[in-house]
Short mmCIF file of C-alpha atoms in Angstrom, two decimals:
data_model
loop_
_atom_site.label_atom_id
_atom_site.label_comp_id
_atom_site.label_asym_id
_atom_site.label_seq_id
_atom_site.Cartn_x
_atom_site.Cartn_y
_atom_site.Cartn_z
CA UNK F 1 -0.03 0.01 -0.01
CA UNK F 2 1.40 3.42 -0.91
CA UNK F 3 0.14 6.81 0.24
CA UNK F 4 1.28 10.51 0.33
CA UNK F 5 0.28 13.55 1.93
CA UNK F 6 0.12 16.68 -0.04
CA UNK F 7 0.63 19.94 1.86
CA UNK F 8 -2.64 21.77 2.34
CA UNK F 9 -3.31 24.84 0.25
CA UNK F 10 -3.43 28.07 2.16
CA UNK F 11 -7.03 28.87 2.96
CA UNK F 12 -8.37 32.11 1.39
CA UNK F 13 -11.40 34.25 1.23
CA UNK F 14 -12.40 34.10 -2.40
CA UNK F 15 -13.04 37.70 -4.20
CA UNK F 16 -15.29 35.99 -6.93
CA UNK F 17 -18.97 35.95 -6.40
CA UNK F 18 -20.53 32.78 -7.33
CA UNK F 19 -23.39 33.63 -9.92
CA UNK F 20 -25.56 30.68 -8.75
CA UNK F 21 -25.41 31.86 -5.31
CA UNK F 22 -25.97 35.57 -5.97
CA UNK F 23 -23.96 36.34 -2.98
CA UNK F 24 -23.40 40.29 -2.35
CA UNK F 25 -20.32 41.42 -0.92
CA UNK F 26 -20.82 44.65 0.86
CA UNK F 27 -18.81 46.95 3.27
CA UNK F 28 -19.93 45.81 6.80
CA UNK F 29 -18.87 46.50 10.37
CA UNK F 30 -17.38 43.31 11.90
CA UNK F 31 -19.39 42.03 14.93
CA UNK F 32 -16.59 43.51 17.11
CA UNK F 33 -16.94 46.91 15.43
CA UNK F 34 -20.90 46.76 15.96
CA UNK F 35 -20.24 46.12 19.71
CA UNK F 36 -17.84 49.02 19.94
CA UNK F 37 -19.67 51.61 17.70
CA UNK F 38 -23.18 50.80 18.49
CA UNK F 39 -23.61 52.37 14.91
CA UNK F 40 -25.30 49.48 13.17
CA UNK F 41 -28.65 47.79 13.69
CA UNK F 42 -28.09 44.95 16.38
CA UNK F 43 -30.19 42.72 14.28
CA UNK F 44 -27.41 42.33 11.39
CA UNK F 45 -25.90 38.94 11.06
CA UNK F 46 -22.74 38.42 9.22
CA UNK F 47 -22.37 34.66 8.12
CA UNK F 48 -19.53 32.89 6.51
CA UNK F 49 -20.48 30.02 3.92
CA UNK F 50 -19.07 27.88 1.28
CA UNK F 51 -21.01 28.75 -2.07
CA UNK F 52 -23.06 25.76 -2.86
CA UNK F 53 -25.39 24.77 -1.24
CA UNK F 54 -24.75 26.80 1.87
CA UNK F 55 -24.65 30.34 0.62
CA UNK F 56 -27.58 29.57 -1.79
CA UNK F 57 -29.71 28.68 1.24
CA UNK F 58 -28.71 31.50 3.17
CA UNK F 59 -29.57 33.78 0.19
CA UNK F 60 -32.97 32.02 -0.14
CA UNK F 61 -33.86 33.00 3.56
CA UNK F 62 -32.52 36.38 3.47
CA UNK F 63 -35.93 38.07 2.39
CA UNK F 64 -37.75 36.29 5.02
CA UNK F 65 -35.16 37.36 7.88
CA UNK F 66 -35.54 41.12 6.45
CA UNK F 67 -39.27 40.94 7.16
CA UNK F 68 -38.41 39.89 10.53
CA UNK F 69 -35.85 42.87 11.19
CA UNK F 70 -32.58 40.85 10.67
CA UNK F 71 -30.19 41.90 7.98
CA UNK F 72 -28.17 39.06 6.78
CA UNK F 73 -25.01 39.54 5.07
CA UNK F 74 -23.30 36.46 3.55
CA UNK F 75 -19.55 35.97 2.97
CA UNK F 76 -18.37 33.33 0.67
CA UNK F 77 -15.24 31.30 1.43
CA UNK F 78 -13.72 28.42 -0.41
CA UNK F 79 -11.97 26.59 2.47
CA UNK F 80 -12.84 24.77 5.53
CA UNK F 81 -10.41 26.69 8.00
CA UNK F 82 -11.03 30.44 7.86
CA UNK F 83 -14.80 30.40 8.43
CA UNK F 84 -14.32 28.94 11.83
CA UNK F 85 -11.30 31.19 12.71
CA UNK F 86 -13.33 34.28 11.59
CA UNK F 87 -16.14 33.27 13.81
CA UNK F 88 -13.85 32.68 16.88
CA UNK F 89 -12.23 35.78 16.32
CA UNK F 90 -15.48 37.85 16.21
CA UNK F 91 -15.02 38.91 12.42
CA UNK F 92 -18.11 36.90 11.56
CA UNK F 93 -21.21 36.05 13.65
CA UNK F 94 -21.71 32.64 12.53
CA UNK F 95 -20.81 30.20 9.74
CA UNK F 96 -22.58 27.51 7.68
CA UNK F 97 -20.32 24.97 5.94
CA UNK F 98 -19.41 21.94 8.23
CA UNK F 99 -20.60 18.90 9.87
CA UNK F 100 -20.44 18.10 13.55
CA UNK F 101 -17.43 15.63 13.46
CA UNK F 102 -15.31 18.44 11.58
CA UNK F 103 -16.45 21.10 14.21
CA UNK F 104 -15.53 18.68 17.24
CA UNK F 105 -12.08 18.05 15.35
CA UNK F 106 -11.53 21.65 14.76
CA UNK F 107 -12.42 22.63 18.34
CA UNK F 108 -10.07 19.89 19.72
CA UNK F 109 -7.11 20.90 17.62
CA UNK F 110 -7.43 24.67 17.85
CA UNK F 111 -8.65 24.98 21.32
CA UNK F 112 -11.84 27.03 20.15
CA UNK F 113 -15.25 26.63 21.64
CA UNK F 114 -17.66 27.12 18.76
CA UNK F 115 -21.05 25.64 19.12
CA UNK F 116 -23.84 24.22 16.87
CA UNK F 117 -26.94 26.25 16.64
CA UNK F 118 -28.96 23.92 14.61
CA UNK F 119 -28.63 21.13 11.91
CA UNK F 120 -29.99 21.67 8.23
CA UNK F 121 -28.96 19.14 5.53
CA UNK F 122 -27.01 16.42 4.65
CA UNK F 123 -24.78 16.38 1.54
CA UNK F 124 -24.16 12.44 0.79
CA UNK F 125 -20.39 12.07 0.28
CA UNK F 126 -19.51 10.60 -3.13
CA UNK F 127 -16.65 9.00 -5.11
CA UNK F 128 -16.27 10.32 -8.67
CA UNK F 129 -14.07 9.27 -11.73
CA UNK F 130 -13.48 10.65 -15.20
CA UNK F 131 -11.80 7.44 -16.30
CA UNK F 132 -14.21 4.49 -15.21
CA UNK F 133 -17.76 3.94 -15.11
CA UNK F 134 -17.89 1.47 -12.27
CA UNK F 135 -15.86 0.66 -9.07
CA UNK F 136 -15.57 -2.82 -10.69
CA UNK F 137 -13.34 -1.37 -13.41
CA UNK F 138 -10.82 0.30 -10.69
CA UNK F 139 -7.38 -1.47 -11.59
CA UNK F 140 -4.76 -2.66 -9.08
CA UNK F 141 -2.55 0.23 -7.90
CA UNK F 142 -5.12 2.80 -8.96
CA UNK F 143 -4.39 6.30 -7.51
CA UNK F 144 -7.34 7.49 -5.19
CA UNK F 145 -7.62 11.16 -4.01
CA UNK F 146 -9.25 11.95 -0.58
CA UNK F 147 -9.59 15.24 1.47
CA UNK F 148 -6.62 15.68 3.80
CA UNK F 149 -8.48 17.18 6.68
CA UNK F 150 -8.97 14.36 9.40
CA UNK F 151 -12.88 13.97 9.40
CA UNK F 152 -13.58 14.10 5.73
CA UNK F 153 -10.52 12.13 5.06
CA UNK F 154 -11.90 9.47 7.42
CA UNK F 155 -15.38 9.89 5.94
CA UNK F 156 -13.96 9.00 2.51
CA UNK F 157 -12.28 6.03 3.84
CA UNK F 158 -15.13 4.76 5.47
CA UNK F 159 -17.21 5.11 2.28
CA UNK F 160 -14.50 2.96 0.50
CA UNK F 161 -14.73 0.38 3.10
CA UNK F 162 -18.53 0.18 2.73
CA UNK F 163 -17.96 -0.25 -1.24
CA UNK F 164 -15.69 -3.22 -0.33
CA UNK F 165 -12.52 -1.66 -1.64
CA UNK F 166 -10.55 -1.55 1.63
CA UNK F 167 -10.82 -2.65 5.23
CA UNK F 168 -10.01 -0.32 8.08
CA UNK F 169 -8.48 -1.67 11.43
CA UNK F 170 -11.06 -2.47 14.28
CA UNK F 171 -10.19 0.52 16.23
CA UNK F 172 -10.54 3.06 13.14
CA UNK F 173 -12.80 6.05 13.71
CA UNK F 174 -14.18 8.85 11.54
CA UNK F 175 -10.73 10.40 11.79
CA UNK F 176 -9.06 7.29 10.10
CA UNK F 177 -6.08 7.89 7.82
CA UNK F 178 -4.55 5.56 5.21
CA UNK F 179 -2.34 4.37 8.03
CA UNK F 180 -5.43 2.73 9.42
CA UNK F 181 -6.12 0.65 6.29
CA UNK F 182 -5.70 -3.15 7.53
CA UNK F 183 -6.62 -4.62 3.99
CA UNK F 184 -6.00 -3.02 0.83
CA UNK F 185 -6.42 -5.97 -1.81
CA UNK F 186 -6.11 -3.72 -4.97
CA UNK F 187 -2.96 -1.88 -3.60
CA UNK F 188 -4.62 1.47 -4.14
CA UNK F 189 -2.38 4.46 -3.89
CA UNK F 190 -3.96 7.40 -1.72
CA UNK F 191 -3.29 11.05 -2.09
CA UNK F 192 -4.35 13.42 0.48
CA UNK F 193 -5.35 16.65 -0.83
CA UNK F 194 -7.07 19.74 0.12
CA UNK F 195 -10.98 19.04 -0.22
CA UNK F 196 -11.46 22.15 -2.73
CA UNK F 197 -9.05 21.07 -5.13
CA UNK F 198 -10.29 17.52 -5.64
CA UNK F 199 -12.73 18.28 -8.46
CA UNK F 200 -10.03 20.18 -10.33
CA UNK F 201 -7.67 17.17 -10.29
CA UNK F 202 -10.35 14.52 -11.25
CA UNK F 203 -8.59 13.62 -14.62
CA UNK F 204 -5.27 13.29 -12.92
CA UNK F 205 -6.40 10.42 -10.62
CA UNK F 206 -8.46 7.22 -11.06
CA UNK F 207 -10.96 8.04 -8.19
CA UNK F 208 -11.70 11.11 -6.16
CA UNK F 209 -13.72 11.24 -3.02
CA UNK F 210 -15.51 14.61 -3.00
CA UNK F 211 -17.60 16.66 -0.57
CA UNK F 212 -20.99 17.42 -2.32
CA UNK F 213 -20.72 21.12 -2.02
CA UNK F 214 -17.60 21.06 -4.15
CA UNK F 215 -19.05 18.47 -6.34
CA UNK F 216 -21.95 20.63 -7.11
CA UNK F 217 -19.58 23.73 -7.70
CA UNK F 218 -17.75 21.80 -10.25
CA UNK F 219 -21.02 20.88 -12.10
CA UNK F 220 -21.12 17.19 -11.05
CA UNK F 221 -24.43 15.61 -10.16
CA UNK F 222 -24.05 13.58 -7.14
CA UNK F 223 -27.14 11.51 -7.63
CA UNK F 224 -26.09 10.55 -11.33
CA UNK F 225 -22.31 10.88 -11.25
CA UNK F 226 -21.07 9.41 -8.13
CA UNK F 227 -19.85 5.74 -8.51
CA UNK F 228 -20.80 5.29 -4.88
CA UNK F 229 -22.55 7.66 -2.44
CA UNK F 230 -23.60 7.82 1.12
CA UNK F 231 -27.15 7.08 1.97
CA UNK F 232 -29.65 9.24 3.48
CA UNK F 233 -28.65 7.79 6.98
CA UNK F 234 -25.28 9.86 7.04
CA UNK F 235 -24.48 11.36 10.36
CA UNK F 236 -22.65 14.37 8.43
CA UNK F 237 -25.38 16.90 8.99
CA UNK F 238 -24.41 20.46 7.86
CA UNK F 239 -24.85 22.87 10.80
CA UNK F 240 -25.11 26.49 11.73
CA UNK F 241 -22.13 27.25 13.94
CA UNK F 242 -21.74 30.32 16.26
CA UNK F 243 -19.95 31.23 19.53
CA UNK F 244 -21.19 30.50 23.08
CA UNK F 245 -21.81 34.39 23.62
CA UNK F 246 -24.05 34.83 20.53
CA UNK F 247 -25.73 31.44 19.88
CA UNK F 248 -28.96 32.43 21.68
CA UNK F 249 -29.43 35.84 20.45
CA UNK F 250 -32.73 36.73 18.96
CA UNK F 251 -31.26 37.33 15.50
CA UNK F 252 -29.55 33.85 15.71
CA UNK F 253 -32.85 32.18 16.69
CA UNK F 254 -34.66 33.92 13.83
CA UNK F 255 -31.86 32.54 11.38
CA UNK F 256 -31.90 28.90 12.73
CA UNK F 257 -35.85 28.89 12.43
CA UNK F 258 -35.54 30.19 8.89
CA UNK F 259 -33.18 27.47 8.05
CA UNK F 260 -35.25 24.73 9.21
CA UNK F 261 -38.58 25.88 7.84
CA UNK F 262 -40.94 24.20 5.47
CA UNK F 263 -39.81 26.78 2.95
CA UNK F 264 -36.23 25.70 2.97
CA UNK F 265 -37.22 21.97 2.97
CA UNK F 266 -38.98 22.61 -0.16
CA UNK F 267 -36.41 24.75 -1.72
CA UNK F 268 -33.53 22.12 -0.99
CA UNK F 269 -35.71 19.34 -2.57
CA UNK F 270 -36.62 21.27 -5.72
CA UNK F 271 -33.08 22.91 -6.15
CA UNK F 272 -30.86 20.15 -5.60
CA UNK F 273 -32.86 16.94 -6.71
CA UNK F 274 -31.57 14.51 -4.07
CA UNK F 275 -28.05 15.74 -4.09
CA UNK F 276 -28.92 17.63 -0.66
CA UNK F 277 -31.19 16.13 1.72
CA UNK F 278 -33.10 18.17 4.24
CA UNK F 279 -32.05 17.04 7.86
CA UNK F 280 -35.21 18.16 9.73
#
């Protein structure tokens, strides 16, 4: 068995607006500045999100929140690190991009105390290829790319185990790495790469395990293009995350209620056709 870890790409805030998300970048006070100046309506929320589907869902609830006196400002990020750092440092009020296992791992590794406000949806994780049409066609020694963050990398390996391609050691958890593989009959070569880059290198590997938000951004249809995909029982629910000091604010409660409304459930079902599944 061969494996190698590629260095993570430096996370960054994208300056490109995703057309599908209709995300508006506006000059805003940070939460710290609002507290200091008192110059901005206290019912303003700044939320960090990855483009698809998170920012799109936030944009969908924005008009409803405005009717309730909450001005929602969505900031689009393309990585899985800065959104948590920005919330912890009070540059953002909340974020919407991750699942609970990732948040737990982040808090443990960074010493932060970010908390879950509510769960919203599941994005079933999938395996994709531009070279084969079935996992049965995967050759010995094939190159398999997986995310290099602990929880999503482990999630990828668990899916490969479910598909019968590998067997993990008995003590393996959701943070498993290629070192935890006990049996690899096809001698698959694993490359661990930053999650956002995986769709872009799809033609350079034999198989890539891709988070659904990045698959959707790349024009992939998880329900049609994935060679294997998680079921609806997946525990990886995308969550709205805030800090202990603001998780119970009235504005945050209104946002949580909007994200778990029947309108959002209908929007998710219609917009994503099974690629994203409501979790409420």
